[in-house]
Amino acid sequence: MSSEEFNRYKRFADALIKGDLEELEALTTETFSANLGTGLEKLNREQLLAEIARQKEGMPDLGKNVSIQQHGIDKAGRLVVRLINHATFTGTLRSRHPRGGSVKGDGRKVSMWQRDIVTFKDGEISTFQVIAESGDNFAQLFG
């Protein structure tokens, strides 16, 4: 695996958490798209940053305590990073639903196991996909 690709991924992840569109533009292809799951497919850079900002309203420390478990290149040539994103639900999490709604945090700590799958084209990130490894993320927040 190219350490250059993994370093680019780490810079990309840092830019997401910081909300740095300029850095994202420097790291990704013109046709970049992200997939964060049902209802959040084919996001462009701006949409991806808006979704991360929405999540950070509910969990202000999101992305500040990440434990990378392993990383490597899969058979399709994609970088796969397995990680745990630890956060605290202290803010208000707004719904993405058109009718709105929100849930106020109660200080609950969550550990979100996920895999980030990254495709590169000519050294730039062309796609970014997040797959939750466990179905208990919502149970940790709202259970």
Short mmCIF file of C-alpha atoms in Angstrom, two decimals:
data_model
loop_
_atom_site.label_atom_id
_atom_site.label_comp_id
_atom_site.label_asym_id
_atom_site.label_seq_id
_atom_site.Cartn_x
_atom_site.Cartn_y
_atom_site.Cartn_z
CA MET A 1 0.00 0.00 0.00
CA SER A 2 1.17 3.44 -0.79
CA SER A 3 1.85 5.50 2.30
CA GLU A 4 1.18 8.51 0.08
CA GLU A 5 -2.45 7.36 -0.38
CA PHE A 6 -2.92 6.76 3.34
CA ASN A 7 -1.43 10.19 4.13
CA ARG A 8 -3.77 11.78 1.58
CA TYR A 9 -6.68 9.99 3.27
CA LYS A 10 -5.61 11.35 6.69
CA ARG A 11 -5.39 14.89 5.26
CA PHE A 12 -8.84 14.38 3.71
CA ALA A 13 -10.31 13.20 7.05
CA ASP A 14 -8.78 16.19 8.85
CA ALA A 15 -10.21 18.58 6.23
CA LEU A 16 -13.67 17.02 6.69
CA ILE A 17 -13.61 17.60 10.43
CA LYS A 18 -12.27 21.15 10.04
CA GLY A 19 -14.79 21.98 7.29
CA ASP A 20 -11.96 22.99 4.96
CA LEU A 21 -13.41 23.04 1.43
CA GLU A 22 -10.21 24.40 -0.10
CA GLU A 23 -8.18 21.46 1.23
CA LEU A 24 -10.85 18.99 0.07
CA GLU A 25 -10.67 20.49 -3.41
CA ALA A 26 -6.89 20.06 -3.40
CA LEU A 27 -7.14 16.38 -2.39
CA THR A 28 -10.03 15.18 -4.57
CA THR A 29 -10.90 14.82 -8.24
CA GLU A 30 -13.24 17.22 -9.99
CA THR A 31 -15.86 14.43 -10.14
CA PHE A 32 -15.46 13.40 -6.47
CA SER A 33 -18.46 11.82 -4.77
CA ALA A 34 -19.14 10.47 -1.29
CA ASN A 35 -21.54 7.83 -0.02
CA LEU A 36 -22.48 7.92 3.67
CA GLY A 37 -25.32 5.41 3.44
CA THR A 38 -29.02 5.39 2.68
CA GLY A 39 -30.19 8.79 1.55
CA LEU A 40 -26.67 10.18 1.44
CA GLU A 41 -25.30 8.83 -1.83
CA LYS A 42 -23.29 10.74 -4.43
CA LEU A 43 -22.63 13.77 -2.27
CA ASN A 44 -20.33 16.41 -3.69
CA ARG A 45 -17.74 18.15 -1.49
CA GLU A 46 -20.08 20.89 -0.29
CA GLN A 47 -22.86 18.42 0.55
CA LEU A 48 -20.40 16.18 2.39
CA LEU A 49 -19.12 19.10 4.49
CA ALA A 50 -22.70 20.16 5.26
CA GLU A 51 -23.56 16.64 6.48
CA ILE A 52 -20.45 16.43 8.68
CA ALA A 53 -21.28 19.88 10.11
CA ARG A 54 -24.84 18.67 10.88
CA GLN A 55 -23.46 15.63 12.70
CA LYS A 56 -20.99 17.79 14.64
CA GLU A 57 -23.88 19.91 15.95
CA GLY A 58 -25.00 16.83 17.88
CA MET A 59 -21.51 15.51 18.63
CA PRO A 60 -19.13 18.51 18.75
CA ASP A 61 -16.11 16.27 19.41
CA LEU A 62 -16.80 14.09 16.34
CA GLY A 63 -13.54 13.21 14.59
CA LYS A 64 -11.30 14.36 17.44
CA ASN A 65 -10.86 10.91 19.00
CA VAL A 66 -10.47 8.37 16.20
CA SER A 67 -8.73 5.02 16.65
CA ILE A 68 -7.53 3.54 13.37
CA GLN A 69 -7.64 -0.24 13.78
CA GLN A 70 -6.16 -1.27 10.44
CA HIS A 71 -5.78 -0.13 6.86
CA GLY A 72 -4.78 -1.65 3.57
CA ILE A 73 -5.62 -2.07 -0.10
CA ASP A 74 -8.45 -4.46 -1.01
CA LYS A 75 -8.63 -6.69 -4.11
CA ALA A 76 -10.29 -3.86 -6.07
CA GLY A 77 -7.36 -1.55 -5.34
CA ARG A 78 -9.26 0.67 -2.88
CA LEU A 79 -7.88 1.93 0.40
CA VAL A 80 -9.93 0.46 3.26
CA VAL A 81 -9.55 1.99 6.71
CA ARG A 82 -11.20 0.33 9.71
CA LEU A 83 -11.68 2.74 12.59
CA ILE A 84 -13.60 3.63 15.72
CA ASN A 85 -14.90 7.18 15.92
CA HIS A 86 -15.49 8.06 19.60
CA ALA A 87 -17.78 11.01 20.26
CA THR A 88 -20.07 12.47 22.92
CA PHE A 89 -23.72 13.33 22.20
CA THR A 90 -23.86 16.74 23.91
CA GLY A 91 -25.40 18.99 21.25
CA THR A 92 -28.59 18.90 19.23
CA LEU A 93 -28.79 16.51 16.29
CA ARG A 94 -31.06 17.90 13.59
CA SER A 95 -32.98 15.49 11.38
CA ARG A 96 -32.27 15.30 7.65
CA HIS A 97 -35.96 14.57 7.12
CA PRO A 98 -37.83 17.30 5.17
CA ARG A 99 -40.28 17.70 8.06
CA GLY A 100 -37.41 18.54 10.38
CA GLY A 101 -37.12 17.64 14.02
CA SER A 102 -34.18 17.32 16.34
CA VAL A 103 -32.91 15.41 19.35
CA LYS A 104 -31.03 17.04 22.22
CA GLY A 105 -27.97 15.21 23.47
CA ASP A 106 -27.72 13.78 26.94
CA GLY A 107 -23.94 13.47 27.28
CA ARG A 108 -23.94 9.85 26.15
CA LYS A 109 -20.63 8.56 24.77
CA VAL A 110 -20.72 6.62 21.51
CA SER A 111 -18.17 4.47 19.72
CA MET A 112 -18.93 4.20 16.03
CA TRP A 113 -17.12 1.34 14.29
CA GLN A 114 -16.81 2.02 10.58
CA ARG A 115 -14.90 1.31 7.42
CA ASP A 116 -13.89 4.14 5.17
CA ILE A 117 -13.41 2.97 1.58
CA VAL A 118 -11.45 5.32 -0.65
CA THR A 119 -10.84 5.14 -4.40
CA PHE A 120 -8.00 7.08 -5.99
CA LYS A 121 -7.59 8.32 -9.55
CA ASP A 122 -4.24 9.76 -10.61
CA GLY A 123 -3.27 10.18 -6.96
CA GLU A 124 -6.42 12.11 -6.00
CA ILE A 125 -9.42 10.83 -4.03
CA SER A 126 -12.28 10.12 -6.43
CA THR A 127 -14.78 8.37 -4.13
CA PHE A 128 -15.26 8.13 -0.38
CA GLN A 129 -17.66 5.67 1.24
CA VAL A 130 -18.44 5.10 4.91
CA ILE A 131 -19.87 1.77 6.01
CA ALA A 132 -21.04 1.34 9.60
CA GLU A 133 -19.70 -1.94 10.93
CA SER A 134 -22.36 -2.32 13.55
CA GLY A 135 -26.01 -1.47 13.62
CA ASP A 136 -25.87 -0.11 17.13
CA ASN A 137 -24.86 3.48 16.36
CA PHE A 138 -28.45 4.70 16.73
CA ALA A 139 -28.99 2.48 19.78
CA GLN A 140 -25.98 4.13 21.44
CA LEU A 141 -27.41 7.58 20.70
CA PHE A 142 -31.07 7.00 21.38
CA GLY A 143 -31.33 3.67 23.23
#
